[in-house]
XYZ file of C-alpha atoms in Angstrom:
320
model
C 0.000 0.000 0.000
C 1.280 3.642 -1.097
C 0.011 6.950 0.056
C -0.679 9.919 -2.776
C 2.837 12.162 -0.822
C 4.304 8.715 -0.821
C 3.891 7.883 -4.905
C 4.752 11.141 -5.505
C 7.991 11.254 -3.684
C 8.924 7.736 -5.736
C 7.881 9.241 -9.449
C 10.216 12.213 -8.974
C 12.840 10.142 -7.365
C 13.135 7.653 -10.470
C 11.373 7.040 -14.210
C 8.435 5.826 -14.265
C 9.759 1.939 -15.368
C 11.815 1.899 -12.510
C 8.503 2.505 -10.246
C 6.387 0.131 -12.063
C 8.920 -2.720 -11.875
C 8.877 -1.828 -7.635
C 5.384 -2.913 -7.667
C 5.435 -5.808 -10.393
C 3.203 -3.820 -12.991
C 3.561 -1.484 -16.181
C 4.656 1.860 -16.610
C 1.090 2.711 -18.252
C -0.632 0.916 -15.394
C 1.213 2.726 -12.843
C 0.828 6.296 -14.752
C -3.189 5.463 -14.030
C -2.378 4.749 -10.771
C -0.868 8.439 -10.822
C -3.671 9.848 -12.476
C -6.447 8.128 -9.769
C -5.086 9.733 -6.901
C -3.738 13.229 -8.828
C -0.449 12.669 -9.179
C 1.953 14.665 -10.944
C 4.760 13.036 -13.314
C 7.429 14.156 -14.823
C 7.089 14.766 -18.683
C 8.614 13.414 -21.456
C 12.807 13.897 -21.393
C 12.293 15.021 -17.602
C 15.224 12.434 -16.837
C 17.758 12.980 -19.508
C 17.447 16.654 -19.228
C 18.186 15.969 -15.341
C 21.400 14.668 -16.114
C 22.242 18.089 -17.726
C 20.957 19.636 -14.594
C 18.422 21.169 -17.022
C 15.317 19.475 -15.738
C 12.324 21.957 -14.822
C 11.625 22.060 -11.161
C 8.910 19.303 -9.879
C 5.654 20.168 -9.978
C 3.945 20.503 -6.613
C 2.051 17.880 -5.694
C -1.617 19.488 -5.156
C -3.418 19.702 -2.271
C -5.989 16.384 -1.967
C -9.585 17.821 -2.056
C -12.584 15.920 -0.191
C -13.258 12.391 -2.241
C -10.208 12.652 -3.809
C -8.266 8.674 -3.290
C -5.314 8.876 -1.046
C -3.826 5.035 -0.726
C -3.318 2.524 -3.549
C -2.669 -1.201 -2.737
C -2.255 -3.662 -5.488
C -3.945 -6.141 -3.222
C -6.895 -3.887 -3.062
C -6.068 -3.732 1.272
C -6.537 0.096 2.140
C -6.482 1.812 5.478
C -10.057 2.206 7.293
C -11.710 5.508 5.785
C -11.126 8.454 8.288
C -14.213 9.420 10.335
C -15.663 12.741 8.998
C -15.667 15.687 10.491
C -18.497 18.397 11.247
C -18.412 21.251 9.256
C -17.891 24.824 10.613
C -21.440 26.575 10.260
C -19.892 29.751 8.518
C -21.664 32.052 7.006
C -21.142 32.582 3.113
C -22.928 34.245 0.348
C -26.333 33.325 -0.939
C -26.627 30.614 -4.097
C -28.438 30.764 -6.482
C -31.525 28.892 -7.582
C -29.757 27.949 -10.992
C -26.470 28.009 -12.837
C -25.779 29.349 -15.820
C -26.992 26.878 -18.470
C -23.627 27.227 -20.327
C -22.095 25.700 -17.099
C -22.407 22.296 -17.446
C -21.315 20.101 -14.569
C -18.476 17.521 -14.890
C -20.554 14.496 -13.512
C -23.410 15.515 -16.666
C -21.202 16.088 -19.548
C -21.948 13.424 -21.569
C -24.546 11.432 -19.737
C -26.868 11.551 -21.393
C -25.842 9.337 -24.387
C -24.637 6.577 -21.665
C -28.392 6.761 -20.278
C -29.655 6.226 -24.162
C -27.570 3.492 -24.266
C -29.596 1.211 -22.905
C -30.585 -2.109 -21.397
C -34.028 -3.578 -23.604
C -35.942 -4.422 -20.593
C -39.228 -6.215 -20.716
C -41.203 -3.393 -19.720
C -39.257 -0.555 -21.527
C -40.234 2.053 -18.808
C -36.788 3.024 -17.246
C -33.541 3.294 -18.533
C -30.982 1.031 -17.829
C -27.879 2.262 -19.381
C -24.801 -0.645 -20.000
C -22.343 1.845 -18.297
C -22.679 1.583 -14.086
C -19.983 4.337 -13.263
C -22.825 7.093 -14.118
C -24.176 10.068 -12.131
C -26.923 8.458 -10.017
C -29.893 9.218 -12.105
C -32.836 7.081 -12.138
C -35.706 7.838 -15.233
C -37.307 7.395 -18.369
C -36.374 7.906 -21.675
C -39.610 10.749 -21.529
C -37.893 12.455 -18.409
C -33.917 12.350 -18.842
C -33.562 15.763 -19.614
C -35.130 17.078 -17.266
C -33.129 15.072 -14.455
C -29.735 16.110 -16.289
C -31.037 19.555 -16.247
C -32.451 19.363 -12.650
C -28.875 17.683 -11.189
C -26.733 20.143 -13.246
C -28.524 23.078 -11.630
C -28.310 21.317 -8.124
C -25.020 20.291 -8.527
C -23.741 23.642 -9.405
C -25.289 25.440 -6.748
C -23.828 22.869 -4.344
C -20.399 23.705 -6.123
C -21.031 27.111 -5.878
C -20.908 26.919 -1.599
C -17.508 25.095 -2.565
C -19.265 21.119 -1.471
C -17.853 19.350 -4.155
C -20.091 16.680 -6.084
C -18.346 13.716 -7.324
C -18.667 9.653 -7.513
C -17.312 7.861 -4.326
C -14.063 6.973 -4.131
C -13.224 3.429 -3.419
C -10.669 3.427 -0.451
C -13.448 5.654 1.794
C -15.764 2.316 1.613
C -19.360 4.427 0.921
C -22.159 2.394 -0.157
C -25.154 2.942 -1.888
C -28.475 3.120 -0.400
C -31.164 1.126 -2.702
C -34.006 3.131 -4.057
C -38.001 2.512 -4.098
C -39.364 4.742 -6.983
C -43.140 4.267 -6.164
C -44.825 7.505 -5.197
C -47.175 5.123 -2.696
C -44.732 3.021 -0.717
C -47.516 1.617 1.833
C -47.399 -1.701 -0.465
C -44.837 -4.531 -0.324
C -42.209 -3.811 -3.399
C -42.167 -7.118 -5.680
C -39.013 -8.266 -6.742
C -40.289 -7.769 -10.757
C -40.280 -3.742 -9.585
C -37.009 -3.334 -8.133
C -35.764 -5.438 -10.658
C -36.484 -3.004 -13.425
C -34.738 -0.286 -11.621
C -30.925 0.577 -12.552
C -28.154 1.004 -10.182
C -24.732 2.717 -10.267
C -22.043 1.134 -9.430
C -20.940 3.953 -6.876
C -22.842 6.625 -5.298
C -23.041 10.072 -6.157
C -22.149 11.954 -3.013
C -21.574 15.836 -1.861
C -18.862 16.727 0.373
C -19.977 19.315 2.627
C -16.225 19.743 4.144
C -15.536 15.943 4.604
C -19.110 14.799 5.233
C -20.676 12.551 2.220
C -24.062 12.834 1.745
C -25.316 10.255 -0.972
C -27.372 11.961 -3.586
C -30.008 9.691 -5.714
C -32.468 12.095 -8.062
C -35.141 9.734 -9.028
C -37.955 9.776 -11.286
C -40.767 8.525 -9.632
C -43.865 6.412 -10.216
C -47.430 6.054 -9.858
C -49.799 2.989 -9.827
C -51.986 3.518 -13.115
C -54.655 1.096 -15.168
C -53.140 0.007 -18.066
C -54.593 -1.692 -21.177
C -52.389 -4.515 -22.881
C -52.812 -3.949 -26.686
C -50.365 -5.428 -29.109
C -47.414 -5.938 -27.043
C -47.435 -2.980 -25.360
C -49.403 -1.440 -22.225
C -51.023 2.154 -22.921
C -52.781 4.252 -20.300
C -56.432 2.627 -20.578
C -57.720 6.563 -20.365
C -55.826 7.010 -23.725
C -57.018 3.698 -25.052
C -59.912 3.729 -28.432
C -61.075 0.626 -29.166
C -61.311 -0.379 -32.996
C -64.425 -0.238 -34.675
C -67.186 -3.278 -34.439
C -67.664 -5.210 -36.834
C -68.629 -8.692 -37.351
C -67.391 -11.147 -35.327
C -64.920 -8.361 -33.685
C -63.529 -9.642 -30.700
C -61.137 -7.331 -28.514
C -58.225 -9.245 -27.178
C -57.023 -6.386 -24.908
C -57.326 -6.392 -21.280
C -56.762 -3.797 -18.409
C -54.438 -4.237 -15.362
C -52.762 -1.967 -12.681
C -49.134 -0.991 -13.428
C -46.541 1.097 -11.714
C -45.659 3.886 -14.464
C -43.047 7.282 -15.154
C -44.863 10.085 -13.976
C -42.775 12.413 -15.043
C -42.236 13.997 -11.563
C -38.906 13.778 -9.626
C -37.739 12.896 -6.187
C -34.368 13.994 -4.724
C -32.871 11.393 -2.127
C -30.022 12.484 0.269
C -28.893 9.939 2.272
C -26.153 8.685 4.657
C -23.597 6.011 2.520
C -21.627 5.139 5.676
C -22.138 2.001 6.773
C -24.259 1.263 9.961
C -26.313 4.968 9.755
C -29.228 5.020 8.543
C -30.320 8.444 7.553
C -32.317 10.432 4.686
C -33.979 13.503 3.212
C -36.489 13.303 0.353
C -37.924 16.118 -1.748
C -40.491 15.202 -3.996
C -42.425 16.936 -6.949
C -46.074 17.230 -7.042
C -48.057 18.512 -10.324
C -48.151 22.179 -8.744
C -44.233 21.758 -6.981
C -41.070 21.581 -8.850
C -38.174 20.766 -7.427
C -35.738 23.316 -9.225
C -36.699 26.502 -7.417
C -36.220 24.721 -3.787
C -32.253 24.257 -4.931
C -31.866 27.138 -2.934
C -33.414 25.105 0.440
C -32.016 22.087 0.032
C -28.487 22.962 -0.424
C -28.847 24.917 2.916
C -30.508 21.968 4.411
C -27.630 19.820 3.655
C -25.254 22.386 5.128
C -27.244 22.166 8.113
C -27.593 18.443 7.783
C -23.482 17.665 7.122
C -23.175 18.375 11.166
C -25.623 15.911 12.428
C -24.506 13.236 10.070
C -20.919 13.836 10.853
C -21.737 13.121 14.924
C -23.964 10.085 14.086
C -20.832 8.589 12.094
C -18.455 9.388 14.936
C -20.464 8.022 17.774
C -21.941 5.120 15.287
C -25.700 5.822 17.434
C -28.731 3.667 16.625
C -30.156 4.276 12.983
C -32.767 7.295 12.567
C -34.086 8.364 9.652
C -35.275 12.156 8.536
């Protein structure tokens, strides 16, 4: 196992070969190694102009921000994550409700055509892109830009108050917390239902200092009568039968399904093990959820403490 200060100490010590052969693996494996846990190398002729004494000075090695990786082990054995800490509750300047629509945040540039790249599911209701390490974004084809658009703003505005937005890293050991789409979650969930629902293969978390806060921005669902009709269901409201004729017979029936409605729910929740904890906000047909950005980023300011002390003293599971 290496720390970041550690790796960089060895790549401007020696080339890059030298390193790799230390740990039994390729120079190109090692320079992604370097480029996980934002390590500077030394360019190309760095070594022979060093024996001129006309190599350029190292570059400093920068300063590790929250969810940045800090060990490597080839064995995949890291330290224990460190415990968060609570957050100072200083005062800073007011964000804004939305970002500039040129400003397009690094966790949704290019989405979008990994979501449309999708899964054929049996149902064809929600996407279920091939590519796991997304932005935790769960909707239909019918809503996905709307849920880019919605997490850009949200993610931005978190950005703004400096809380950085990222995917977990792997040596901190955050999970993911499942998600239940259904608007009505009074009924048992059937396997078929959270079957159909995609998952990311890490979460999506803010950093408010070095608190994570998992953040899952879900479309959600509601439980609707259907009409089966050539292979497909179709609202049964929106359903007009063909027109009689002699021996006609209609070979469509109704049933109940759970369906897009086209509303969204943001999920903030707790992805350290053992604490349970969570904030919804959901959209109603007369509430969107883009002009409370505002709210909820303060709410998770607010939040980042409380989570922080239920981490360090590992209390019984609540939930918000």
């Amino acid at each position: 196992m290496i720390s970041r200060e550690e790796l960089y100490q060895l790549v401007w010590s020696k080339p890059m070969t030298k390193v790799a052969e230390q740990f039994g693996v390729s120079g190109s494996y090692m320079t992604r190694v370097c480029t996980m846990l934002n390590v500077p190398r030394p360019g190309v002729g760095y070594w022979a102009k060093l024996a001129f004494d006309k190599a350029p000075p190292p570059i400093p090695l920068p300063e590790a921000r929250p969810g940045d990786t800090l060990f490597w082990s080839q064995d995949g054995q890291l330290p224990p994550p460190q415990k968060p800490q609570a957050p100072r509750r200083a005062r800073k300047k007011p964000v804004h409700a939305t970002a500039p629509k040129e400003a397009t945040h690094e966790m949704i540039r290019g989405a979008k055509a990994h979501f449309e790249h999708t899964r054929s599911s049996y149902d064809r209701l929600y996407l279920k892109p091939y590519k796991r390490l997304l932005v935790d974004i769960i909707s239909s084809a019918t809503c996905l830009d709307k849920a880019l658009g919605f997490a850009n703003d949200l993610f931005n505005a978190l950005e703004a108050r400096a809380h950085r937005v990222t995917l977990a890293p792997r040596d901190q050991k955050l999970q993911y917390t499942s998600t239940d789409e259904r608007e009505d979650q009074t009924k048992e969930r059937s396997y078929y239902q959270s079957y159909r629902i995609w998952s990311p293969d890490r979460p999506t978390v803010v950093y408010v200092g070095s608190v994570a806060i998992g953040l899952s921005i879900i479309e959600t669902s509601e439980e609707v009568t259907v009409r089966y009709v050539n292979g497909e269901y179709v609202h049964d409201s929106d359903y007009t039968p063909p027109a009689r004729r002699r021996n006609f017979v209609d070979h469509s029936w109704t049933t109940t399904k759970e369906l897009p409605t086209g509303r969204l729910r943001l999920k903030a929740y707790s992805p350290y093990p053992r604490v349970n904890w969570n904030l919804e906000w959901t959209e109603t047909p007369n509430a969107q959820l883009l002009p409370k950005i505002h709210s909820i980023v303060r709410t998770l300011e607010l939040a980042a403490a409380d989570l922080a002390e239920m981490v360090a003293d590992d209390r019984p599971p609540r939930t918000g």
